[in-house]
GROMACS .gro file of C-alpha atoms in nm:
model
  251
    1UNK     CA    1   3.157 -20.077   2.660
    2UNK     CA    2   3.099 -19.709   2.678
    3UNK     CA    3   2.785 -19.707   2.922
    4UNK     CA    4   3.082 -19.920   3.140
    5UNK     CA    5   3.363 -19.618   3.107
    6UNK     CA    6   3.108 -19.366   3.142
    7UNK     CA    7   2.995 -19.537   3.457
    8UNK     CA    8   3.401 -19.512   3.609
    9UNK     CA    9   3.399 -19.124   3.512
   10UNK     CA   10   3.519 -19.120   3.193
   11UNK     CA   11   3.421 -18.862   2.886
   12UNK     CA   12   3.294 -19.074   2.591
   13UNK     CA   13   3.307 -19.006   2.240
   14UNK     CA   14   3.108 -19.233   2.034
   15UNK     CA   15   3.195 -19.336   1.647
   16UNK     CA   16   2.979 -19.458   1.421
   17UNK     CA   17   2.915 -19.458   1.057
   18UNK     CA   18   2.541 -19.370   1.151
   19UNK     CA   19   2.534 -19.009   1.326
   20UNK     CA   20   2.174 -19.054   1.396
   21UNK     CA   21   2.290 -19.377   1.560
   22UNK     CA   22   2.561 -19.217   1.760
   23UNK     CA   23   2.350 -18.949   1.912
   24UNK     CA   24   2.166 -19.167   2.010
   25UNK     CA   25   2.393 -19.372   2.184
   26UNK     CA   26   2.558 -19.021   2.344
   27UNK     CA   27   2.277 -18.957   2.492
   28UNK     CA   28   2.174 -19.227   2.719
   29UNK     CA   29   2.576 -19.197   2.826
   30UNK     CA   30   2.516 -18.851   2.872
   31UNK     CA   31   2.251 -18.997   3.167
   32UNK     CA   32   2.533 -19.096   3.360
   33UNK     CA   33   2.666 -18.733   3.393
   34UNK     CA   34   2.953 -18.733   3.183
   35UNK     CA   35   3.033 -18.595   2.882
   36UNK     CA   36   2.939 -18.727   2.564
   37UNK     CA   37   3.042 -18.635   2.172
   38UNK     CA   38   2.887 -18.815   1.869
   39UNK     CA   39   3.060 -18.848   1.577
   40UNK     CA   40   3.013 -18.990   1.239
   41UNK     CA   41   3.317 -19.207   1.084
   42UNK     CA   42   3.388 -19.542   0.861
   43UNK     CA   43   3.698 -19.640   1.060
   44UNK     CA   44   3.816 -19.831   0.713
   45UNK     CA   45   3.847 -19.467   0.577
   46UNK     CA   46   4.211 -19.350   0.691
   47UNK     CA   47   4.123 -18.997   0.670
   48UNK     CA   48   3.795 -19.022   0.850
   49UNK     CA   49   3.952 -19.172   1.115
   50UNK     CA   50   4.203 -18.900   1.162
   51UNK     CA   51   3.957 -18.635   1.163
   52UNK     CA   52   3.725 -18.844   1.452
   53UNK     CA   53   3.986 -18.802   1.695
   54UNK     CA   54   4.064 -18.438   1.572
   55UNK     CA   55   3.719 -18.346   1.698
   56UNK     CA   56   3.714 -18.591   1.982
   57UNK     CA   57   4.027 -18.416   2.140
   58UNK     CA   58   3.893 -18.083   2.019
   59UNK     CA   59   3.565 -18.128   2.216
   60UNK     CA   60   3.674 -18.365   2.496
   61UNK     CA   61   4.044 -18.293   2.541
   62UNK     CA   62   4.337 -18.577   2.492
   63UNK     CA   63   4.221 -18.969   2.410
   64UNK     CA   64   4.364 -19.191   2.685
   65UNK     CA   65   4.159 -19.479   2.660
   66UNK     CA   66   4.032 -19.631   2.317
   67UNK     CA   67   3.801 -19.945   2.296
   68UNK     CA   68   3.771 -20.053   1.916
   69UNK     CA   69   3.409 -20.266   1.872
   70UNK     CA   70   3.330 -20.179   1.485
   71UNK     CA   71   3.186 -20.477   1.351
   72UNK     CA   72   2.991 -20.666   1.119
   73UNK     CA   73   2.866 -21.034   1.092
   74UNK     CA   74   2.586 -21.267   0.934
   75UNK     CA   75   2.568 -21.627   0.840
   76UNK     CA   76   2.686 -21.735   0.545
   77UNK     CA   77   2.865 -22.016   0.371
   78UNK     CA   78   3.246 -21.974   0.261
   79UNK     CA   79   3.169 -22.022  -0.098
   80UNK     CA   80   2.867 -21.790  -0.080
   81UNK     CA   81   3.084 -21.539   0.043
   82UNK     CA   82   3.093 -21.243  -0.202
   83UNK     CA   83   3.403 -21.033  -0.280
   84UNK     CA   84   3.195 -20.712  -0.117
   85UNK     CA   85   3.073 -20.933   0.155
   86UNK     CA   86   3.433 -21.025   0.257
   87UNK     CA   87   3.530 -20.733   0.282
   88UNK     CA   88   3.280 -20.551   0.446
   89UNK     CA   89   3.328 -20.753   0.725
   90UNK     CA   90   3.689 -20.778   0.743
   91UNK     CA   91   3.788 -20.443   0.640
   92UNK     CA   92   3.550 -20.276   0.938
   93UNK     CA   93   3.766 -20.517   1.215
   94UNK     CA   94   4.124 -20.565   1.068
   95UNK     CA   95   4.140 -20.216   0.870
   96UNK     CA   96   3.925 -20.076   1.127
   97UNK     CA   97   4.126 -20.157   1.459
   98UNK     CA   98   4.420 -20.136   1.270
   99UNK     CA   99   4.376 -19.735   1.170
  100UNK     CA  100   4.229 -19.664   1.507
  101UNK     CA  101   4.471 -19.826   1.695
  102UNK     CA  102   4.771 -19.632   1.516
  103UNK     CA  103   4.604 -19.324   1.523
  104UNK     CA  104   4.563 -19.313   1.917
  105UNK     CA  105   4.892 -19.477   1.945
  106UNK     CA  106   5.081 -19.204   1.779
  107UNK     CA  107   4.908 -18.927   1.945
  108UNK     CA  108   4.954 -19.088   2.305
  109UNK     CA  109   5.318 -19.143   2.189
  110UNK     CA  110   5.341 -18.759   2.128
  111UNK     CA  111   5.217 -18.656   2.453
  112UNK     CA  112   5.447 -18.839   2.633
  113UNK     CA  113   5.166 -19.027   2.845
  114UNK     CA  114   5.042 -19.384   2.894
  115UNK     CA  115   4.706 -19.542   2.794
  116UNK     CA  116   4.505 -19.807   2.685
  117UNK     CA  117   4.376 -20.008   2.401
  118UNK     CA  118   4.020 -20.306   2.464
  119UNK     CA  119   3.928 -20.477   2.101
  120UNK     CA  120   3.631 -20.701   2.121
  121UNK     CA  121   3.702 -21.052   1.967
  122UNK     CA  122   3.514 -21.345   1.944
  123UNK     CA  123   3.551 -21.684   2.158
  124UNK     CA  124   3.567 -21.841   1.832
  125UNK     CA  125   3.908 -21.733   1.658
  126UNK     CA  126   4.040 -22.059   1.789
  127UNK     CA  127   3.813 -22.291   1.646
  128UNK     CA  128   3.617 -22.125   1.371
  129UNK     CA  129   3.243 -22.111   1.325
  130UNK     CA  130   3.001 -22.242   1.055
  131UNK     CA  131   2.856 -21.997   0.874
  132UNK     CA  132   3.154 -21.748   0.967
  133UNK     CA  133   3.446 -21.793   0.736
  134UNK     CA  134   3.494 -21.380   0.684
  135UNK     CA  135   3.414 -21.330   1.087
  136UNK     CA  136   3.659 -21.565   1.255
  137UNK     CA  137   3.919 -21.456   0.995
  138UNK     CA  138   3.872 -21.106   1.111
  139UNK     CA  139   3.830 -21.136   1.487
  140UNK     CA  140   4.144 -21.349   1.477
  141UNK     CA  141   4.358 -21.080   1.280
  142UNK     CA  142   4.237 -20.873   1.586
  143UNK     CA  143   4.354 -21.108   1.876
  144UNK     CA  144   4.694 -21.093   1.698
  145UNK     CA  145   4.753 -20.746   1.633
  146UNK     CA  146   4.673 -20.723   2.016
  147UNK     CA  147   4.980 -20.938   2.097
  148UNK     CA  148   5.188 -20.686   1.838
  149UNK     CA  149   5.100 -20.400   1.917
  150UNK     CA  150   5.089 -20.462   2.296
  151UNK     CA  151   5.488 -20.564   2.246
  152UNK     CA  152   5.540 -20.275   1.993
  153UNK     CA  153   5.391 -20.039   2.277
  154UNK     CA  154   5.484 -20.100   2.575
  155UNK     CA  155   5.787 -19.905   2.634
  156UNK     CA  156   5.526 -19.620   2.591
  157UNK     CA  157   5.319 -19.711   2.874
  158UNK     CA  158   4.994 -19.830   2.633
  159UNK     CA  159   4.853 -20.168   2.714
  160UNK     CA  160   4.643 -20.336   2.449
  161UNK     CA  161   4.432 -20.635   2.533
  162UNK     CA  162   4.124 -20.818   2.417
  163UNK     CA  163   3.766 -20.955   2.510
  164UNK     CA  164   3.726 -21.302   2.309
  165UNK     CA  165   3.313 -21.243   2.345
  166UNK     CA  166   3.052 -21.569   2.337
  167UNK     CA  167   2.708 -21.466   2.329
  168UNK     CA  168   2.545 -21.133   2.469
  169UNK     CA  169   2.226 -21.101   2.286
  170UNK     CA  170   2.092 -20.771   2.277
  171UNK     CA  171   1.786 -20.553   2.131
  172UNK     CA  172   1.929 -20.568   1.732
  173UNK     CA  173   2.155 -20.885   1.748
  174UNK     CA  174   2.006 -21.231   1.596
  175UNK     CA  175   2.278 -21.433   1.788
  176UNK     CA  176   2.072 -21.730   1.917
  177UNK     CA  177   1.736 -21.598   1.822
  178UNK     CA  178   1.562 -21.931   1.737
  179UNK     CA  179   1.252 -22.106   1.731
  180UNK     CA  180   1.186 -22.118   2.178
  181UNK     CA  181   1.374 -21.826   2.190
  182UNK     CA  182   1.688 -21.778   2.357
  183UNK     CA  183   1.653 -22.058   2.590
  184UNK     CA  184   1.779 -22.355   2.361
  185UNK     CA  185   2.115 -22.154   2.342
  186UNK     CA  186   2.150 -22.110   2.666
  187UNK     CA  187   2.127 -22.472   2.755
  188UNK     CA  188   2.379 -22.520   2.562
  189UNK     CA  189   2.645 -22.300   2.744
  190UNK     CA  190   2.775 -22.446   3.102
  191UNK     CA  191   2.709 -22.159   3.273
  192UNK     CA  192   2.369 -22.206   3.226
  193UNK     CA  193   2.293 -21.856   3.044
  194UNK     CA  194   2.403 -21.626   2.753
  195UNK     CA  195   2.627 -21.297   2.897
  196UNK     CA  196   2.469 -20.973   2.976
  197UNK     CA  197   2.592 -20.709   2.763
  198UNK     CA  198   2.694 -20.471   3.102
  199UNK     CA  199   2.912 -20.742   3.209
  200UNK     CA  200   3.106 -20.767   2.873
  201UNK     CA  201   3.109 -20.345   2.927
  202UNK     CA  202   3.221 -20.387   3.289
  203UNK     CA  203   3.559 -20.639   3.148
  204UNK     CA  204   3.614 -20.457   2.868
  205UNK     CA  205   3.634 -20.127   3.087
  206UNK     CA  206   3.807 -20.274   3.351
  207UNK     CA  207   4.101 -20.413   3.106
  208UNK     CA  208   4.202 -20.060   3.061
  209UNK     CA  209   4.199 -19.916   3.430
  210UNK     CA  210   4.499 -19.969   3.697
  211UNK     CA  211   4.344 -20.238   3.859
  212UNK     CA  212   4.476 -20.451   3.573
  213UNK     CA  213   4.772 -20.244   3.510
  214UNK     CA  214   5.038 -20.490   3.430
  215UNK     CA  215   4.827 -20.667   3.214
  216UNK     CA  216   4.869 -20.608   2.830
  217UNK     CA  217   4.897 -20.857   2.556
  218UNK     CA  218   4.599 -21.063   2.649
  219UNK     CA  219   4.290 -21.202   2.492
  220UNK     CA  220   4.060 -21.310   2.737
  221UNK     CA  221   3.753 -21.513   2.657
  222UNK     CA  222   3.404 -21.443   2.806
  223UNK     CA  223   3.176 -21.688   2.705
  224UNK     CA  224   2.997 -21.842   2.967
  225UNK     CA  225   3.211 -22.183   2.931
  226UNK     CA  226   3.102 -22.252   2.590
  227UNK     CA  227   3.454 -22.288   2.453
  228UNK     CA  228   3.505 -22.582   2.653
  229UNK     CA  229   3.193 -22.771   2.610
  230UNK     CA  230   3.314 -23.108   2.473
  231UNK     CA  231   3.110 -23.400   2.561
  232UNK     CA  232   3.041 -23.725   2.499
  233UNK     CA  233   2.627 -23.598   2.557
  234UNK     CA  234   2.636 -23.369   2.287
  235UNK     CA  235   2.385 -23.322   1.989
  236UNK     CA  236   2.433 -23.494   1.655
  237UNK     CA  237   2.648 -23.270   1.451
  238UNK     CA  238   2.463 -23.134   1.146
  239UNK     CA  239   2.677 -23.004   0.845
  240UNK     CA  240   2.599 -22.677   0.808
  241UNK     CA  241   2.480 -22.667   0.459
  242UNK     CA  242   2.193 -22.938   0.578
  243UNK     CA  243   2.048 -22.750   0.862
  244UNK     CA  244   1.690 -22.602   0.792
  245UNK     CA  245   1.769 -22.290   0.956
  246UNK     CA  246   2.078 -22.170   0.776
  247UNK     CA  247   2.426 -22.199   0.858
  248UNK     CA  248   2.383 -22.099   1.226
  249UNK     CA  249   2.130 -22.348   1.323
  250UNK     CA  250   1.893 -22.008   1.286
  251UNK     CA  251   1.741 -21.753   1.169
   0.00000   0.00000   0.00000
């Protein structure tokens, strides 16, 4: 997502609780010729939150754009979920988007000025997930604050919309990693193939730019397809607690 608004000219800040991680991640933006700020913040931390976009707008100048990807997720049953577990992973999306979303709101509000608002969801809100009880509760708390707040906002000129993502397997994710690698997945999904990560940047950026300028309110799903795969063809269903690799059917 930021690689993709670097790439259309914008300056980039980059959050994350890691600042090792973040510099990192500013710097292969910085590549592109724009300018880049690292910062370190837990967006479930009100305060921290508040001072990220001090220093963001102190080094960069005034937020227009915000895309809100925090996240956390592994496979686990719903009665093996742990109190901690829960809400580590729904505090970082529903607190998370929440506190960010209100903070750039009320600054943009301020200034008199429009902008806008991508959160990255999951194609599974609508139907669950094994192994995801704390996940699809949290991504789904995110597709519907997007309808709110997009209603709540609009008179101000902010749009707020949503990626529902399927699967874009990258360099630390285990989504689809299996026995024969990612290729069993991908059979799976009509398209053929799992996404590439630049094309989930490239929506996600383009959401927020005047080419989709009356759109706000939306969650739109990117998944290859694999929301509508229902057929009579399909693989024997195994519960989840039976399968040999864990919840998701692996590792």
């Amino acid at each position: 997502m930021a690689m993709a608004f670097a790439q259309g000219g914008a300056s980039v800040a980059v959050m994350g609780r890691s600042i090792e991680k973040a510099r990192e991640g500013a710097a292969k933006i910085a590549a592109l010729g724009v300018q880049t700020h690292a910062m370190s913040c837990d967006v479930r931390q009100p305060d921290q939150v508040k001072a990220a976009f001090d220093e963001a707008e102190r080094v960069l100048g005034p937020i227009s754009l915000l895309a809100n990807n925090a996240g956390a997720n592994f496979p686990v049953l719903a009665e093996d979920i742990s109190d901690n577990a829960w809400n580590a992973v729904t505090r970082i999306a529903i607190d998370g988007t929440f506190l960010c979303s209100t903070e750039f709101a009320r600054r943009v509000i301020a200034r008199g000025e429009a902008g806008a608002i991508v959160n990255n969801s999951a194609q599974y809100i609508w139907t669950g997930f094994p192994g995801d009880a704390h996940s699809a509760a949290a991504k789904t708390a995110q597709a519907t604050m997007t309808r709110k707040m997009a209603r709540d906002w609009l008179q101000f000129g902010i749009r707020v919309n949503a990626v529902a993502a399927g699967f874009f397997p990258h360099d630390t994710s285990t989504a689809g990693v299996r026995e024969g690698g990612i290729e069993p997945l991908q059979n799976m999904i009509p398209a053929g193939r799992t996404g590439f990560t630049w094309e989930f940047g490239w929506l996600a950026a383009l959401t927020c730019t005047p080419l989709l300028g009356e759109m706000t309110g939306q969650v739109i799903v990117q998944d290859g397809g694999e929301s509508l795969r229902r057929s009579l063809m399909m693989p024997d269903y195994v519960p989840p607690r039976e399968r040999a690799e864990g919840p998701w059917g692996w590792r």
